[in-house]
Tab-separated table of C-alpha atoms in Angstrom:
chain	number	residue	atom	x	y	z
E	1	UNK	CA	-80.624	36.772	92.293
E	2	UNK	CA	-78.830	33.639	94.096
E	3	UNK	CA	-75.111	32.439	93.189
E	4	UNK	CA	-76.371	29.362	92.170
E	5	UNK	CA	-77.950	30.890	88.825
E	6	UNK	CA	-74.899	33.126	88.159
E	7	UNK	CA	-73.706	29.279	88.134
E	8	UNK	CA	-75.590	27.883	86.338
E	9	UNK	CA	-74.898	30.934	83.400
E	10	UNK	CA	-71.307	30.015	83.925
E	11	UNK	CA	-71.998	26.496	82.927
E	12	UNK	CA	-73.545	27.557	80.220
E	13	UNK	CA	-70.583	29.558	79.218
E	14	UNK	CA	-68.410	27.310	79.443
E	15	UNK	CA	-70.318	24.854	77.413
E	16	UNK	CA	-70.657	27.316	74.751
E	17	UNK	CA	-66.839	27.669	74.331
E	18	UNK	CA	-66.315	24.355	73.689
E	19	UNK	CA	-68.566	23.542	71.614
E	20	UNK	CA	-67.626	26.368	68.898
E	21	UNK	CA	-70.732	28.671	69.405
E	22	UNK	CA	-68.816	31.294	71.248
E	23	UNK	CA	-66.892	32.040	68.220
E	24	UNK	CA	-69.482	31.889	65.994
E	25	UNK	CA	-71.346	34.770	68.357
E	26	UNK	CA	-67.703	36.459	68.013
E	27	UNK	CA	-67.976	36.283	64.290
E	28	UNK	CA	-71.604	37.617	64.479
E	29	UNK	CA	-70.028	40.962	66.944
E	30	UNK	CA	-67.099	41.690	64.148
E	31	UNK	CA	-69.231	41.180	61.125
E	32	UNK	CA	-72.578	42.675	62.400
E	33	UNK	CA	-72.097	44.560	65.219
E	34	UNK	CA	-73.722	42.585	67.657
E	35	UNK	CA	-72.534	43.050	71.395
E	36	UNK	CA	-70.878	39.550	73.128
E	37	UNK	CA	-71.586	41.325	76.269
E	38	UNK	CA	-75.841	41.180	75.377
E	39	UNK	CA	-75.472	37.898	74.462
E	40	UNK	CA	-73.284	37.419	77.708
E	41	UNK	CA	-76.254	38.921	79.625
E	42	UNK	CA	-78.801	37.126	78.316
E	43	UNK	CA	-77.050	33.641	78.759
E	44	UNK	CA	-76.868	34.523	82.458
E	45	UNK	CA	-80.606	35.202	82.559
E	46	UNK	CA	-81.565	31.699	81.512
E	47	UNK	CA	-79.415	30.233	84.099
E	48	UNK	CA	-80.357	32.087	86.339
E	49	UNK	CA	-84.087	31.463	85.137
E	50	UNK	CA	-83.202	28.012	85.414
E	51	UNK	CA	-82.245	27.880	89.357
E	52	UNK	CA	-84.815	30.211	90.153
E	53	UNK	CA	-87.516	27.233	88.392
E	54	UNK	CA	-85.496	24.701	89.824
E	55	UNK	CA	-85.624	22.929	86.515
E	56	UNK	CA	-83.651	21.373	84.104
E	57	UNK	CA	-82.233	23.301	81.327
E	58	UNK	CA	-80.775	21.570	77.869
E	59	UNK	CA	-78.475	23.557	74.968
E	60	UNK	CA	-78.631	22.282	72.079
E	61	UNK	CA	-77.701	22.025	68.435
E	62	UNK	CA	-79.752	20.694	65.251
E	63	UNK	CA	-77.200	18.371	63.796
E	64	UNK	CA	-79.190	19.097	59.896
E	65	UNK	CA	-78.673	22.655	59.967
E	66	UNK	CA	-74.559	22.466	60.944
E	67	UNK	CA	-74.067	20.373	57.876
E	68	UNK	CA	-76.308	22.793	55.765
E	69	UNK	CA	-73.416	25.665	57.258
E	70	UNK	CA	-76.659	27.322	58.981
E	71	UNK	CA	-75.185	27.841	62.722
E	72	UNK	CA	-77.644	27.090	65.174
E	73	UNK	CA	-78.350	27.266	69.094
E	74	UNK	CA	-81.090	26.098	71.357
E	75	UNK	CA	-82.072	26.590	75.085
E	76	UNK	CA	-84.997	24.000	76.841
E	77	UNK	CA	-86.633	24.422	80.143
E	78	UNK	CA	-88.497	22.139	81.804
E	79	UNK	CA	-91.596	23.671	83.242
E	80	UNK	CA	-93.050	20.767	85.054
E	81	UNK	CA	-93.159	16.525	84.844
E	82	UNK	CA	-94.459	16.442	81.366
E	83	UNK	CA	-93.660	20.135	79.555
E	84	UNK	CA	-90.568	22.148	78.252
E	85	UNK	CA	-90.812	25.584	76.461
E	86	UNK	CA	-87.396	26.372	74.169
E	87	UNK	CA	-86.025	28.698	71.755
E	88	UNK	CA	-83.835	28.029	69.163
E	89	UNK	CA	-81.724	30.761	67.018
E	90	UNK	CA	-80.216	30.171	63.587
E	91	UNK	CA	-78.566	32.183	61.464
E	92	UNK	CA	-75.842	32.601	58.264
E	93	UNK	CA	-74.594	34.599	55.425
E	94	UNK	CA	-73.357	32.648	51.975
E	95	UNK	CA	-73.370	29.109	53.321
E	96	UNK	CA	-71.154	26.870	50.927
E	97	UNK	CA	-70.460	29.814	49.125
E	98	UNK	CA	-73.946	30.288	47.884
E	99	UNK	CA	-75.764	34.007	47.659
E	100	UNK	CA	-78.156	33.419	51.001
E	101	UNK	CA	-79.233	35.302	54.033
E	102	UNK	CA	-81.161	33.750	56.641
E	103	UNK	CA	-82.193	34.766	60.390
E	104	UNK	CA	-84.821	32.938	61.827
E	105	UNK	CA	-86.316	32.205	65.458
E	106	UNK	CA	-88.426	29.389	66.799
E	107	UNK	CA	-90.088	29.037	70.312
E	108	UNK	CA	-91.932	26.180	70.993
E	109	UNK	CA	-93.792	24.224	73.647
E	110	UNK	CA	-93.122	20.625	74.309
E	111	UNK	CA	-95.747	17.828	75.963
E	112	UNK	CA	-93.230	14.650	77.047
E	113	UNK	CA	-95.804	11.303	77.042
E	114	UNK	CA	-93.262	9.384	79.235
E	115	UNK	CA	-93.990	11.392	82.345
E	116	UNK	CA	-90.301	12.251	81.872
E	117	UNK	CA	-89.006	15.457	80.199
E	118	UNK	CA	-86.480	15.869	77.346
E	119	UNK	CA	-86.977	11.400	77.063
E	120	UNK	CA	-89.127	9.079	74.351
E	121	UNK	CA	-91.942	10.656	72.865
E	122	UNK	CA	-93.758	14.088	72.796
E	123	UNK	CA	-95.614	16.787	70.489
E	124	UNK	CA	-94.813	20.486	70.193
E	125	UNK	CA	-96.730	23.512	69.452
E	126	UNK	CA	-94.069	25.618	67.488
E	127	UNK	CA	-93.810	29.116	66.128
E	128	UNK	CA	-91.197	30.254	63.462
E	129	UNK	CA	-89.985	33.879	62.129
E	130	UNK	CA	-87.474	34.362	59.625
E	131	UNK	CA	-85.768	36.867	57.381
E	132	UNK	CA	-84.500	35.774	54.304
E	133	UNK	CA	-82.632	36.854	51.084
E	134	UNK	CA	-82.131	34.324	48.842
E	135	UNK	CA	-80.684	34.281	45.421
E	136	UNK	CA	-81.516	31.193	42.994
E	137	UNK	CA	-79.569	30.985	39.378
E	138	UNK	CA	-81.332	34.425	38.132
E	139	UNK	CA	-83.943	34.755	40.741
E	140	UNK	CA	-84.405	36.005	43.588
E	141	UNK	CA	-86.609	36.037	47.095
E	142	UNK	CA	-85.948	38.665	49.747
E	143	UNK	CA	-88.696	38.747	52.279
E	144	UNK	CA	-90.097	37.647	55.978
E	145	UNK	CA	-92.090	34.913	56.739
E	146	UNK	CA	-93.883	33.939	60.043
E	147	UNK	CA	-96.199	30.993	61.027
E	148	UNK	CA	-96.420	27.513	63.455
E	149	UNK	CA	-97.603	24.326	64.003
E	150	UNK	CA	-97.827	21.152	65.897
E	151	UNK	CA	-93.833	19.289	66.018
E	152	UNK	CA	-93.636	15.289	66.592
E	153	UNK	CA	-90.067	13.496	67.587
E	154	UNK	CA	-88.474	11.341	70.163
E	155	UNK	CA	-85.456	11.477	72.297
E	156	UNK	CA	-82.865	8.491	72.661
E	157	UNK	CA	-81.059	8.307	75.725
E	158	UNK	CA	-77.475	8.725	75.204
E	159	UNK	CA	-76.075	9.257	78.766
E	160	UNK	CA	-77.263	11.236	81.874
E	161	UNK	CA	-76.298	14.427	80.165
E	162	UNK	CA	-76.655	13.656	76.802
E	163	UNK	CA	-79.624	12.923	74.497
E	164	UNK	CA	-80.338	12.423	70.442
E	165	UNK	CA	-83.679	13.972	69.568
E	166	UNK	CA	-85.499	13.077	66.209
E	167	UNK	CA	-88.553	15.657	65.119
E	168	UNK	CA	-90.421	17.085	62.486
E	169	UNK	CA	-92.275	20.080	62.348
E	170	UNK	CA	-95.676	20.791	59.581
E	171	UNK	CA	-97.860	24.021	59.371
E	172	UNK	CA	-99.002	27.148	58.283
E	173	UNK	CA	-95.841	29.891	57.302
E	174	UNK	CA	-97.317	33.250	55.997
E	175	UNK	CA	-94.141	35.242	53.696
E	176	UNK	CA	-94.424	38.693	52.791
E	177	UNK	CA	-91.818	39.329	50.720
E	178	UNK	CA	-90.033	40.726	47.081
E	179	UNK	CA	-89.201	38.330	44.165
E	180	UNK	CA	-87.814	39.472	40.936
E	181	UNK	CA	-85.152	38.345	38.255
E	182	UNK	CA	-81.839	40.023	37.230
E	183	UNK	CA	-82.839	41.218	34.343
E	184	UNK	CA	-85.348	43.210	35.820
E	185	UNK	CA	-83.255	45.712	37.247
E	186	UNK	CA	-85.776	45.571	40.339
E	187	UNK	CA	-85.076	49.040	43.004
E	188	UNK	CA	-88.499	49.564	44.634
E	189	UNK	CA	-88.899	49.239	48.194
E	190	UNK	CA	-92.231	47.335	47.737
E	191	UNK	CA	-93.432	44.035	48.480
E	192	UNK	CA	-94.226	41.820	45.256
E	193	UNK	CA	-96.016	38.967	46.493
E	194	UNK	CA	-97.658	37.562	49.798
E	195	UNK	CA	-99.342	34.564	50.954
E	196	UNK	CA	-99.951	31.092	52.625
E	197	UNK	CA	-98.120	28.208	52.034
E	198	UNK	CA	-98.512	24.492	54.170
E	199	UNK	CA	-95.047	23.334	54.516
E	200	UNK	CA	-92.744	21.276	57.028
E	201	UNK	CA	-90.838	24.204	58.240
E	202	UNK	CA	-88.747	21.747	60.816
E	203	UNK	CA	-87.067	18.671	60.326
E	204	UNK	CA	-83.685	18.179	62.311
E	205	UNK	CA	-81.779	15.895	64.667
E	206	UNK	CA	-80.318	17.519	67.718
E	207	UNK	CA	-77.933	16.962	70.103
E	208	UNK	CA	-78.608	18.167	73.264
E	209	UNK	CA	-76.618	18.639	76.296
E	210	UNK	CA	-78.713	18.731	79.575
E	211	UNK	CA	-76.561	20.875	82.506
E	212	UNK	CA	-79.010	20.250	85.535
């Protein structure tokens, strides 16, 4: 493993710090138990992923989900003159006060019309995964839910590190997952409902920061 990806998960670092997401990942260790020095770890890895692809590699943040008080982080990695694969991780417990839990993960892979990644036009192929409990005036939904589908958005130029991406994400989400009322006193360790449902499980505008 060259110097130039320790680097590059440096950069990365670095860019975390200021943006605020390092002590939201601190807030995560002292309320959950999660290590920093994982998370350290694993930041290096995609840097040094990065160098070793020679590749350009974005972080970024979906601009919806801050103002909804759901912390969020990306990664994107171009794979070639026309495709990007990414993951994004979101998370948070009682936003605005409100009784909700929600953990969630999304990969995706990204085809970029304009010949020129992470700029104009392109369609995804995205997964999702998600825990949830979610309390809603005397109900409430406590569950899992996985799916994907196809994502469709465009990226403005801002400046050679900086871009504004639009998108919106439909398809299939499976849930698995317990919903009862207060007044039903509800204990069991058993699953109450299950299904399909065709919904736009991503809409967002993100910022993204582009370090190579």
């Amino acid at each position: 493993m060259d110097n130039g990806g320790w680097q590059y998960g440096i950069r990365l670092r670095s860019i975390l710090r200021k943006s605020g997401a390092d002590a939201f990942f601190k807030r995560i260790k002292n309320e959950y138990g999660m290590g920093m020095k994982r998370l350290w770890l694993a930041v290096c890895f995609v840097g040094c992923l990065a160098e070793g692809r020679a590749q350009m590699l974005a972080l970024k943040t979906d601009a919806l989900w801050d103002v909804a008080m759901v912390p969020n982080l990306g990664v994107e990695l171009v794979m070639g003159d026309r495709a990007t694969i990414g993951l994004s991780a979101l998370g948070t417990h009682k936003p605005w006060g409100k009784d909700i839990k929600l953990y969630g993960l999304q990969p995706e892979f990204r085809y970029w019309f304009s010949g020129h990644p992470m700029f104009r036009e392109f369609i995804g192929l995205g997964l999702v995964g998600a825990n949830y409990d979610i309390k809603w005036g005397s109900e409430h939904y406590e569950g899992d839910a996985v799916g994907g589908g196809l994502t469709f958005g465009y990226a403005f130029y801002l400046s050679p590190h900086w871009n504004l991406e639009c998108y919106g994400s439909f398809g299939a989400v499976w849930y698995d997952q317990k919903h009862y009322y207060d007044k039903d006193n509800y204990q069991e360790n058993r699953r109450t409902g299950s299904g399909y449902a065709l919904i736009p499980f991503k809409i967002g505008v993100s910022f993204s920061y582009i370090l190579k």
